[in-house]
Short mmCIF file of C-alpha atoms in Angstrom, two decimals:
data_model
loop_
_atom_site.label_atom_id
_atom_site.label_comp_id
_atom_site.label_asym_id
_atom_site.label_seq_id
_atom_site.Cartn_x
_atom_site.Cartn_y
_atom_site.Cartn_z
CA MET A 1 0.00 0.00 0.00
CA PRO A 2 1.36 3.47 -0.88
CA HIS A 3 0.91 4.98 2.57
CA HIS A 4 2.61 2.01 4.21
CA SER A 5 5.44 2.21 1.68
CA LEU A 6 5.86 5.91 2.44
CA ALA A 7 5.93 5.23 6.19
CA PHE A 8 8.49 2.47 5.66
CA LYS A 9 10.74 4.68 3.54
CA PHE A 10 10.52 7.50 6.07
CA SER A 11 11.30 5.07 8.90
CA VAL A 12 14.37 3.67 7.17
CA ALA A 13 15.62 7.17 6.33
CA TRP A 14 15.00 8.41 9.88
CA LEU A 15 16.78 5.45 11.50
CA ALA A 16 19.71 5.80 9.11
CA LEU A 17 20.01 9.51 9.90
CA MET A 18 19.72 8.99 13.66
CA ALA A 19 22.25 6.15 13.58
CA LEU A 20 24.68 8.30 11.60
CA LEU A 21 24.29 11.25 13.99
CA SER A 22 24.78 8.94 16.96
CA LEU A 23 27.94 7.41 15.53
CA LEU A 24 29.39 10.81 14.65
CA ALA A 25 28.17 12.57 17.80
CA ASP A 26 31.64 13.44 19.08
CA GLY A 27 32.78 14.78 15.71
CA LEU A 28 29.77 16.94 14.86
CA PRO A 29 30.19 20.75 14.90
CA LEU A 30 28.06 21.07 18.02
CA PRO A 31 28.79 22.42 21.50
CA SER A 32 29.76 19.96 24.20
CA PRO A 33 26.60 18.42 25.69
CA ASP A 34 27.83 19.56 29.11
CA ALA A 35 28.86 23.11 28.12
CA GLN A 36 26.72 25.76 29.83
CA ASP A 37 25.77 28.99 28.08
CA LEU A 38 24.45 31.02 31.00
CA ASN A 39 23.35 33.84 28.69
CA ASN A 40 20.95 31.54 26.85
CA MET A 41 19.28 29.52 29.60
CA LEU A 42 15.95 28.13 28.28
CA ALA A 43 16.52 30.06 25.03
CA GLY A 44 14.46 28.92 22.07
CA PRO A 45 15.85 27.60 18.77
CA SER A 46 18.38 29.96 17.21
CA GLY A 47 21.50 30.02 15.08
CA SER A 48 23.70 29.29 18.09
CA HIS A 49 21.39 26.60 19.53
CA TRP A 50 19.38 24.97 16.74
CA LEU A 51 16.93 23.26 19.11
CA GLY A 52 17.35 25.77 21.91
CA ALA A 53 18.98 25.43 25.32
CA ASP A 54 17.88 23.87 28.59
CA SER A 55 17.62 25.45 32.04
CA LEU A 56 21.40 25.29 32.47
CA GLY A 57 22.13 26.75 29.04
CA ARG A 58 23.21 23.41 27.56
CA ASP A 59 22.62 22.79 23.86
CA ILE A 60 19.54 20.59 23.42
CA LEU A 61 20.58 19.27 20.00
CA ALA A 62 23.98 18.14 21.31
CA ARG A 63 22.43 16.49 24.34
CA THR A 64 19.71 14.86 22.23
CA VAL A 65 22.25 13.35 19.84
CA HIS A 66 24.36 11.99 22.70
CA GLY A 67 21.26 10.76 24.51
CA LEU A 68 20.07 8.97 21.39
CA ARG A 69 23.45 7.24 21.10
CA LEU A 70 22.97 5.83 24.58
CA THR A 71 19.43 4.74 23.68
CA PHE A 72 20.70 2.85 20.63
CA LEU A 73 23.52 1.28 22.66
CA VAL A 74 21.19 0.02 25.39
CA SER A 75 18.59 -1.25 22.89
CA PHE A 76 20.96 -3.13 20.61
CA ALA A 77 23.12 -4.51 23.43
CA SER A 78 20.20 -5.75 25.54
CA VAL A 79 18.31 -7.27 22.60
CA GLY A 80 21.49 -8.78 21.17
CA LEU A 81 22.41 -10.37 24.50
CA ALA A 82 18.88 -11.68 24.96
CA LEU A 83 18.86 -13.03 21.39
CA VAL A 84 22.04 -15.04 21.93
CA ILE A 85 20.88 -16.48 25.26
CA GLY A 86 17.27 -17.06 24.23
CA THR A 87 18.22 -18.70 20.93
CA CYS A 88 20.59 -21.15 22.59
CA LEU A 89 18.12 -22.03 25.35
CA GLY A 90 15.07 -22.27 23.11
CA ILE A 91 16.60 -24.36 20.33
CA SER A 92 18.30 -26.73 22.76
CA ALA A 93 15.07 -27.16 24.76
CA GLY A 94 12.99 -27.80 21.65
CA TYR A 95 15.49 -30.28 20.26
CA ILE A 96 16.49 -32.15 23.42
CA GLY A 97 13.09 -32.12 25.15
CA GLY A 98 12.54 -34.25 28.24
CA TRP A 99 13.53 -33.06 31.70
CA TYR A 100 15.68 -30.28 30.28
CA ASP A 101 12.73 -28.80 28.41
CA ARG A 102 10.42 -29.13 31.42
CA GLY A 103 12.96 -27.57 33.79
CA LEU A 104 13.62 -24.67 31.45
CA SER A 105 9.90 -24.05 30.97
CA LEU A 106 9.45 -23.97 34.75
CA GLY A 107 12.30 -21.49 35.12
CA LEU A 108 10.83 -19.24 32.43
CA ASN A 109 7.43 -19.32 34.11
CA VAL A 110 9.01 -18.29 37.42
CA LEU A 111 10.84 -15.44 35.68
CA LEU A 112 7.67 -14.32 33.91
CA ALA A 113 5.85 -14.21 37.25
CA PHE A 114 7.86 -11.12 38.20
CA PRO A 115 6.55 -7.82 36.80
CA PRO A 116 9.24 -6.51 34.40
CA LEU A 117 9.54 -3.13 36.13
CA VAL A 118 10.00 -4.75 39.55
CA LEU A 119 12.66 -7.06 38.13
CA ILE A 120 14.52 -4.20 36.45
CA VAL A 121 14.40 -1.95 39.53
CA ALA A 122 15.66 -4.80 41.72
CA LEU A 123 18.61 -5.42 39.42
CA VAL A 124 19.66 -1.80 38.88
CA ALA A 125 19.60 -1.24 42.66
CA TYR A 126 22.70 -3.42 43.09
CA PRO A 127 26.11 -1.67 43.16
CA GLY A 128 28.04 -1.67 39.92
CA ASN A 129 28.27 -0.09 36.50
CA MET A 130 24.84 1.39 35.77
CA LEU A 131 25.05 0.92 31.99
CA ILE A 132 25.88 -2.77 32.35
CA LYS A 133 23.09 -3.23 34.90
CA ILE A 134 20.51 -1.62 32.61
CA ILE A 135 21.57 -3.72 29.63
CA ALA A 136 21.62 -6.94 31.68
CA SER A 137 18.24 -6.27 33.30
CA LEU A 138 16.52 -5.53 29.99
CA ALA A 139 18.13 -8.62 28.44
CA LEU A 140 16.79 -10.72 31.31
CA VAL A 141 13.30 -9.37 30.65
CA PHE A 142 13.57 -10.16 26.91
CA VAL A 143 15.03 -13.67 27.25
CA PRO A 144 11.81 -15.57 28.16
CA SER A 145 9.84 -14.47 25.10
CA ILE A 146 12.75 -15.10 22.73
CA THR A 147 13.33 -18.52 24.30
CA ARG A 148 9.69 -19.49 23.88
CA ILE A 149 9.62 -18.44 20.22
CA ALA A 150 12.87 -20.30 19.54
CA ARG A 151 11.53 -23.41 21.29
CA ALA A 152 8.20 -23.35 19.42
CA SER A 153 9.92 -22.86 16.06
CA THR A 154 12.39 -25.66 16.81
CA LEU A 155 9.58 -28.06 17.71
CA ARG A 156 7.88 -27.29 14.39
CA PHE A 157 11.00 -27.71 12.26
CA ALA A 158 12.27 -30.75 14.19
CA ARG A 159 9.30 -32.77 12.90
CA LEU A 160 10.06 -32.07 9.24
CA ASP A 161 11.71 -34.51 6.86
CA PHE A 162 15.01 -32.66 6.45
CA VAL A 163 15.79 -33.06 10.17
CA ALA A 164 14.87 -36.75 10.06
CA ALA A 165 17.11 -37.16 7.01
CA ALA A 166 19.99 -35.48 8.85
CA LYS A 167 19.58 -37.91 11.75
CA VAL A 168 19.51 -40.90 9.38
CA ALA A 169 22.65 -39.57 7.71
CA GLY A 170 24.38 -39.76 11.08
CA LEU A 171 24.95 -36.06 11.61
CA SER A 172 25.82 -35.08 15.17
CA HIS A 173 23.32 -33.23 17.32
CA HIS A 174 25.54 -30.16 17.17
CA ARG A 175 25.54 -30.16 13.36
CA ILE A 176 21.79 -30.72 13.20
CA ILE A 177 21.19 -27.77 15.50
CA THR A 178 23.68 -25.41 13.86
CA ARG A 179 23.27 -26.45 10.21
CA GLU A 180 19.62 -27.52 9.96
CA LEU A 181 17.57 -25.92 12.74
CA MET A 182 19.26 -22.60 13.47
CA PRO A 183 19.16 -21.22 9.88
CA ASN A 184 15.40 -21.84 9.84
CA VAL A 185 14.69 -20.50 13.32
CA LEU A 186 16.85 -17.36 13.18
CA PRO A 187 14.75 -15.39 10.63
CA VAL A 188 11.74 -15.66 12.95
CA LEU A 189 13.79 -14.54 15.94
CA LEU A 190 15.46 -11.65 14.12
CA ALA A 191 12.11 -10.24 13.04
CA TYR A 192 10.87 -10.40 16.63
CA ALA A 193 14.12 -9.00 18.00
CA PHE A 194 13.78 -5.93 15.78
CA LEU A 195 10.44 -5.18 17.41
CA LEU A 196 12.09 -5.53 20.82
CA LEU A 197 14.48 -2.71 19.93
CA GLY A 198 11.62 -0.23 20.24
CA ILE A 199 10.69 -1.62 23.63
CA GLY A 200 14.32 -1.39 24.72
CA ALA A 201 14.51 2.26 23.63
CA LEU A 202 11.32 3.12 25.47
CA ALA A 203 12.45 1.22 28.58
CA GLU A 204 15.80 3.03 28.70
CA ALA A 205 14.09 6.40 28.35
CA GLY A 206 11.52 5.44 30.98
CA LEU A 207 14.16 4.41 33.50
CA SER A 208 16.03 7.67 32.97
CA TYR A 209 12.81 9.64 33.28
CA LEU A 210 12.05 7.96 36.61
CA GLY A 211 15.57 8.59 37.88
CA LEU A 212 16.45 4.88 37.77
CA GLY A 213 18.79 5.02 34.80
CA MET A 214 22.09 6.72 34.10
CA PRO A 215 23.37 9.50 36.41
CA PRO A 216 22.01 13.02 35.70
CA SER A 217 25.42 14.03 34.34
CA VAL A 218 24.96 11.62 31.40
CA PRO A 219 22.69 12.96 28.62
CA THR A 220 19.64 10.73 28.14
CA LEU A 221 16.37 11.48 26.37
CA GLY A 222 14.29 10.48 29.37
CA GLY A 223 16.50 12.41 31.76
CA MET A 224 16.27 15.54 29.62
CA MET A 225 12.48 15.44 29.66
CA ALA A 226 12.35 14.78 33.40
CA ALA A 227 14.72 17.64 34.19
CA GLU A 228 12.71 20.21 32.22
CA GLN A 229 9.13 19.02 32.74
CA ALA A 230 8.51 21.61 35.48
CA ARG A 231 9.29 24.36 32.95
CA ILE A 232 7.24 22.96 30.07
CA LEU A 233 4.93 25.99 29.96
CA ASP A 234 7.80 28.48 29.89
CA ALA A 235 10.13 26.50 27.61
CA PRO A 236 8.21 23.69 25.88
CA HIS A 237 11.05 23.12 23.40
CA ALA A 238 13.25 21.71 26.18
CA VAL A 239 10.83 18.79 26.57
CA PHE A 240 9.30 18.66 23.10
CA PHE A 241 12.41 18.04 20.99
CA PRO A 242 13.87 15.13 23.03
CA GLY A 243 10.38 13.61 23.23
CA LEU A 244 9.81 14.04 19.49
CA VAL A 245 13.11 12.35 18.62
CA LEU A 246 12.31 9.46 20.95
CA PHE A 247 8.79 9.09 19.54
CA LEU A 248 9.89 9.14 15.90
CA THR A 249 12.72 6.70 16.58
CA ILE A 250 10.46 4.16 18.29
CA PHE A 251 7.81 4.68 15.60
CA ALA A 252 10.38 4.04 12.87
CA ILE A 253 11.71 0.93 14.60
CA ASN A 254 8.19 -0.48 14.89
CA ILE A 255 7.35 0.24 11.23
CA VAL A 256 10.53 -1.42 9.96
CA GLY A 257 10.12 -4.28 12.43
CA GLU A 258 6.56 -4.94 11.28
CA ARG A 259 7.71 -5.05 7.66
CA PHE A 260 10.46 -7.54 8.50
CA ASN A 261 8.02 -9.59 10.57
CA ALA A 262 5.51 -9.67 7.70
CA GLY A 263 8.26 -10.74 5.31
CA SER A 264 9.35 -13.48 7.70
CA GLU A 265 5.79 -14.79 8.04
CA GLY A 266 5.34 -14.75 4.27
CA ALA A 267 8.54 -16.73 3.79
CA ARG A 268 7.40 -19.33 6.35
CA ARG A 269 4.13 -19.86 4.48
#
């Protein structure tokens, strides 16, 4: 459909632009995200501050770009870690079955019994590197769903003739899993993992907004909105621009993820 195609093209272009800005954040001709311009506190967009300045005179564009880089880092790292763990657990459970499958299913059910926010807050409360704790806690939240999808896909493919033929041919279990099952299961998981990137971005921003994420000295989209929300009537740009970038990024991730998911489902049929 034309409108969907337009949304998809916009989403790809937006994500490419945001990824490029994030990668080049330190080399862009922008002020330091921590530099304070006391003569332009809460100033609106201008030639010196394209998106305006916050209550401390810091450049909103510079802080938004650096905050978005952190959002991408947390999203990709947490989803990537969860994808590796969930794929290994799910495929092995679906292929091996028996007590291993039952024990893993019980463990996943116990993990799913905890509300995600409670689990994340409990993990980030421990001493240690905050970035690593955020990535690990989000990965732990994502692992159960990825594991279940990997297990269900493995059970479906394990019944097909090509797996039976591989067993008759005397292939080892390792080769059957890595050469026969994994190439068929991975496309399903990758499509789902792309959708999780949007959830990861929103979760990182939400934690920062609630004061549970990175320290205030580190630019984050959620932290920027939280710091300026009390001044939204006097300086709406200080909240609007970080929020708009976050919204468009998550929107674009979801649009591209849905397209990949639809393509994956079509290929499976």
